[in-house]
Amino acid sequence: MPVAPQTSAELAIVEPPPGPQVWATAVGGGSRETSPVDISGLYGALVTGSHVQLAPDTTLGLLAGLGRGRVDINAGNHTVDSTSGIAGLYGRHDAGIVKFDFFVLAGVSSHQSARQLVALGALETAHADYASWFVAPAIGVAVPIPQLDAGNVDLKGQISYVGGHVSGYSETGSSLNLTVGT
């Protein structure tokens, strides 16, 4: 009768089961700065994905995620709430002595801004909705280098790019509305 691995050394040599491998992760955090302006931020996201070995030398995967964030300036005088979605494709190809890694990650976000101001002696709130997007492709290569001792050391290099855009907006709801971009 087979016995399940019991130690970390035995677990390290267990082959992953065939078929798609599914994973998920949660990230989150926050920060606060009080000088020169009181500003705080809070964010959280869930990301999940799956990858499969297409051939003995090629793995391909997909990922998707959803996140939310909030920036608060001067204790509520200006807030920006954001909701973001991401999607990506990643993989690895082992071409003998050289390994190639790649990914393409893209995302879109919607933002809602509320800014309090005093106009003509009255407290008003200016509101704005706007969007943003990004795309981030990368390709990397790893080549093993000779060693005298046991173990693996790879020389790695990667080329990557990040591009994006934040749309313009016009505030509504106050007598001193701003227009940013067009």
Coordinates of C-alpha atoms in Angstrom, one line a residue:
M1 CA 0.0 0.0 0.0
P2 CA 1.4 3.4 -1.0
V3 CA 2.2 5.9 1.8
A4 CA 1.8 9.7 1.6
P5 CA 5.0 11.7 1.9
Q6 CA 5.6 12.7 5.6
T7 CA 8.6 15.0 5.6
S8 CA 9.4 18.2 3.7
A9 CA 12.2 16.4 1.9
E10 CA 9.7 13.8 0.7
L11 CA 7.2 16.4 -0.3
A12 CA 9.8 18.3 -2.4
I13 CA 10.3 15.3 -4.7
V14 CA 6.6 14.7 -5.3
E15 CA 5.7 15.2 -8.9
P16 CA 2.7 17.6 -9.5
P17 CA -0.4 15.9 -10.7
P18 CA -1.1 16.0 -14.4
G19 CA -3.5 18.5 -15.8
P20 CA -4.2 22.1 -14.9
Q21 CA -2.7 23.6 -11.7
V22 CA -5.0 26.2 -10.1
W23 CA -3.8 28.8 -7.6
A24 CA -5.2 31.9 -5.8
T25 CA -3.8 34.7 -3.7
A26 CA -5.0 37.7 -1.7
V27 CA -3.0 40.9 -1.3
G28 CA -3.6 44.0 0.7
G29 CA -2.1 46.8 2.6
G30 CA -2.1 50.4 3.5
S31 CA 0.0 53.4 4.3
R32 CA -0.3 56.8 6.0
E33 CA 1.8 59.9 5.8
T34 CA 1.1 63.1 7.8
S35 CA 3.7 65.5 6.4
P36 CA 3.4 67.7 4.4
V37 CA -0.2 66.5 3.8
D38 CA -2.3 64.0 5.8
I39 CA -2.7 61.2 3.2
S40 CA -3.6 57.5 3.7
G41 CA -4.2 54.6 1.3
L42 CA -5.8 51.2 1.7
Y43 CA -6.0 48.4 -0.9
G44 CA -6.9 44.8 -1.4
A45 CA -7.2 42.3 -4.2
L46 CA -7.9 38.7 -5.1
V47 CA -6.0 37.1 -8.0
T48 CA -6.5 33.6 -9.3
G49 CA -5.0 31.6 -12.2
S50 CA -4.3 28.3 -13.7
H51 CA -1.5 26.9 -15.7
V52 CA -1.0 23.6 -17.6
Q53 CA 1.9 21.9 -19.2
L54 CA 1.2 21.8 -22.9
A55 CA 4.3 19.8 -23.8
P56 CA 7.2 18.5 -21.8
D57 CA 9.0 21.8 -22.5
T58 CA 6.2 24.3 -22.4
T59 CA 3.9 25.6 -19.7
L60 CA 1.1 28.2 -20.3
G61 CA -1.2 29.9 -17.8
L62 CA -3.9 32.5 -17.4
L63 CA -4.7 34.8 -14.5
A64 CA -7.5 37.2 -13.5
G65 CA -8.0 39.4 -10.5
L66 CA -10.2 42.1 -8.9
G67 CA -9.0 44.8 -6.5
R68 CA -10.3 47.8 -4.6
G69 CA -8.4 50.8 -3.2
R70 CA -9.0 54.1 -1.5
V71 CA -6.9 57.2 -1.1
D72 CA -8.0 59.7 1.6
I73 CA -6.4 63.1 1.8
N74 CA -6.8 65.4 4.8
A75 CA -9.2 63.2 6.7
G76 CA -11.9 62.9 4.1
N77 CA -11.5 66.3 2.4
H78 CA -10.6 64.5 -0.8
T79 CA -11.1 60.8 -1.5
V80 CA -10.5 58.6 -4.5
D81 CA -12.1 55.1 -4.6
S82 CA -10.9 52.7 -7.3
T83 CA -12.0 49.3 -8.6
S84 CA -9.5 47.5 -10.8
G85 CA -9.6 44.3 -12.9
I86 CA -6.6 42.5 -14.3
A87 CA -6.0 39.7 -16.7
G88 CA -2.8 38.0 -17.9
L89 CA -1.1 35.3 -19.8
Y90 CA 2.2 33.8 -18.7
G91 CA 4.4 30.8 -19.6
R92 CA 7.7 29.2 -19.9
H93 CA 9.4 27.3 -22.7
D94 CA 12.5 25.2 -22.1
A95 CA 14.6 25.2 -25.3
G96 CA 17.3 22.9 -24.1
I97 CA 20.0 24.9 -22.5
V98 CA 18.0 28.2 -22.6
K99 CA 14.7 28.8 -20.8
F100 CA 12.3 31.5 -21.9
D101 CA 9.7 33.1 -19.6
F102 CA 7.1 35.5 -20.7
F103 CA 4.0 37.3 -19.4
V104 CA 1.5 39.9 -20.6
L105 CA -0.5 41.6 -17.9
A106 CA -3.3 44.2 -18.5
G107 CA -5.8 46.0 -16.4
V108 CA -8.6 48.6 -16.3
S109 CA -9.7 50.7 -13.4
S110 CA -12.6 52.9 -12.6
H111 CA -12.1 55.8 -10.2
Q112 CA -14.6 57.9 -8.2
S113 CA -13.3 61.2 -6.7
A114 CA -15.0 63.4 -4.1
R115 CA -13.3 66.7 -3.2
Q116 CA -14.6 69.1 -0.5
L117 CA -14.0 72.8 -1.0
V118 CA -15.3 76.1 0.3
A119 CA -16.8 78.3 -2.4
L120 CA -18.5 81.7 -1.6
G121 CA -18.5 80.8 2.1
A122 CA -20.3 77.4 1.6
L123 CA -18.9 73.9 1.8
E124 CA -19.3 72.1 -1.5
T125 CA -18.3 68.7 -2.8
A126 CA -17.0 68.2 -6.3
H127 CA -17.4 64.7 -7.8
A128 CA -15.7 63.1 -10.8
D129 CA -15.6 59.6 -12.4
Y130 CA -12.8 58.6 -14.7
A131 CA -11.0 55.5 -15.9
S132 CA -7.5 54.2 -16.5
W133 CA -5.7 51.2 -18.1
F134 CA -2.3 49.6 -18.3
V135 CA -0.5 46.9 -20.2
A136 CA 2.8 45.2 -19.1
P137 CA 4.5 42.7 -21.3
A138 CA 7.8 41.0 -20.5
I139 CA 10.1 38.3 -21.9
G140 CA 13.0 36.8 -20.0
V141 CA 15.8 34.3 -20.7
A142 CA 17.7 32.1 -18.3
V143 CA 21.0 30.3 -19.2
P144 CA 22.8 28.0 -16.7
I145 CA 26.4 28.9 -15.9
P146 CA 29.1 26.4 -15.0
Q147 CA 29.7 25.6 -11.4
L148 CA 32.2 23.7 -9.3
D149 CA 29.8 22.7 -6.5
A150 CA 26.5 20.9 -6.7
G151 CA 23.5 23.1 -7.4
N152 CA 22.0 25.2 -10.1
V153 CA 22.8 28.8 -10.9
D154 CA 21.2 30.6 -13.9
L155 CA 22.2 33.8 -15.5
K156 CA 18.9 35.7 -16.1
G157 CA 17.8 38.7 -18.1
Q158 CA 14.5 40.3 -18.7
I159 CA 13.0 43.0 -20.9
S160 CA 9.8 44.5 -19.8
Y161 CA 7.5 47.5 -20.5
V162 CA 4.7 49.2 -18.7
G163 CA 2.4 51.5 -20.5
G164 CA -0.9 53.1 -19.5
H165 CA -3.4 55.9 -19.7
V166 CA -5.5 57.9 -17.2
S167 CA -8.6 59.5 -18.8
G168 CA -9.5 63.2 -18.3
Y169 CA -12.5 64.2 -16.4
S170 CA -14.7 67.1 -15.4
E171 CA -16.0 67.5 -11.9
T172 CA -19.6 68.2 -11.1
G173 CA -21.4 69.4 -7.9
S174 CA -19.6 72.5 -7.0
S175 CA -19.2 76.1 -8.2
L176 CA -15.4 75.5 -8.6
N177 CA -15.4 72.3 -10.7
L178 CA -12.0 71.3 -12.2
T179 CA -11.5 69.9 -15.7
V180 CA -8.4 67.6 -15.9
G181 CA -7.3 66.6 -19.4
T182 CA -9.9 66.0 -22.2

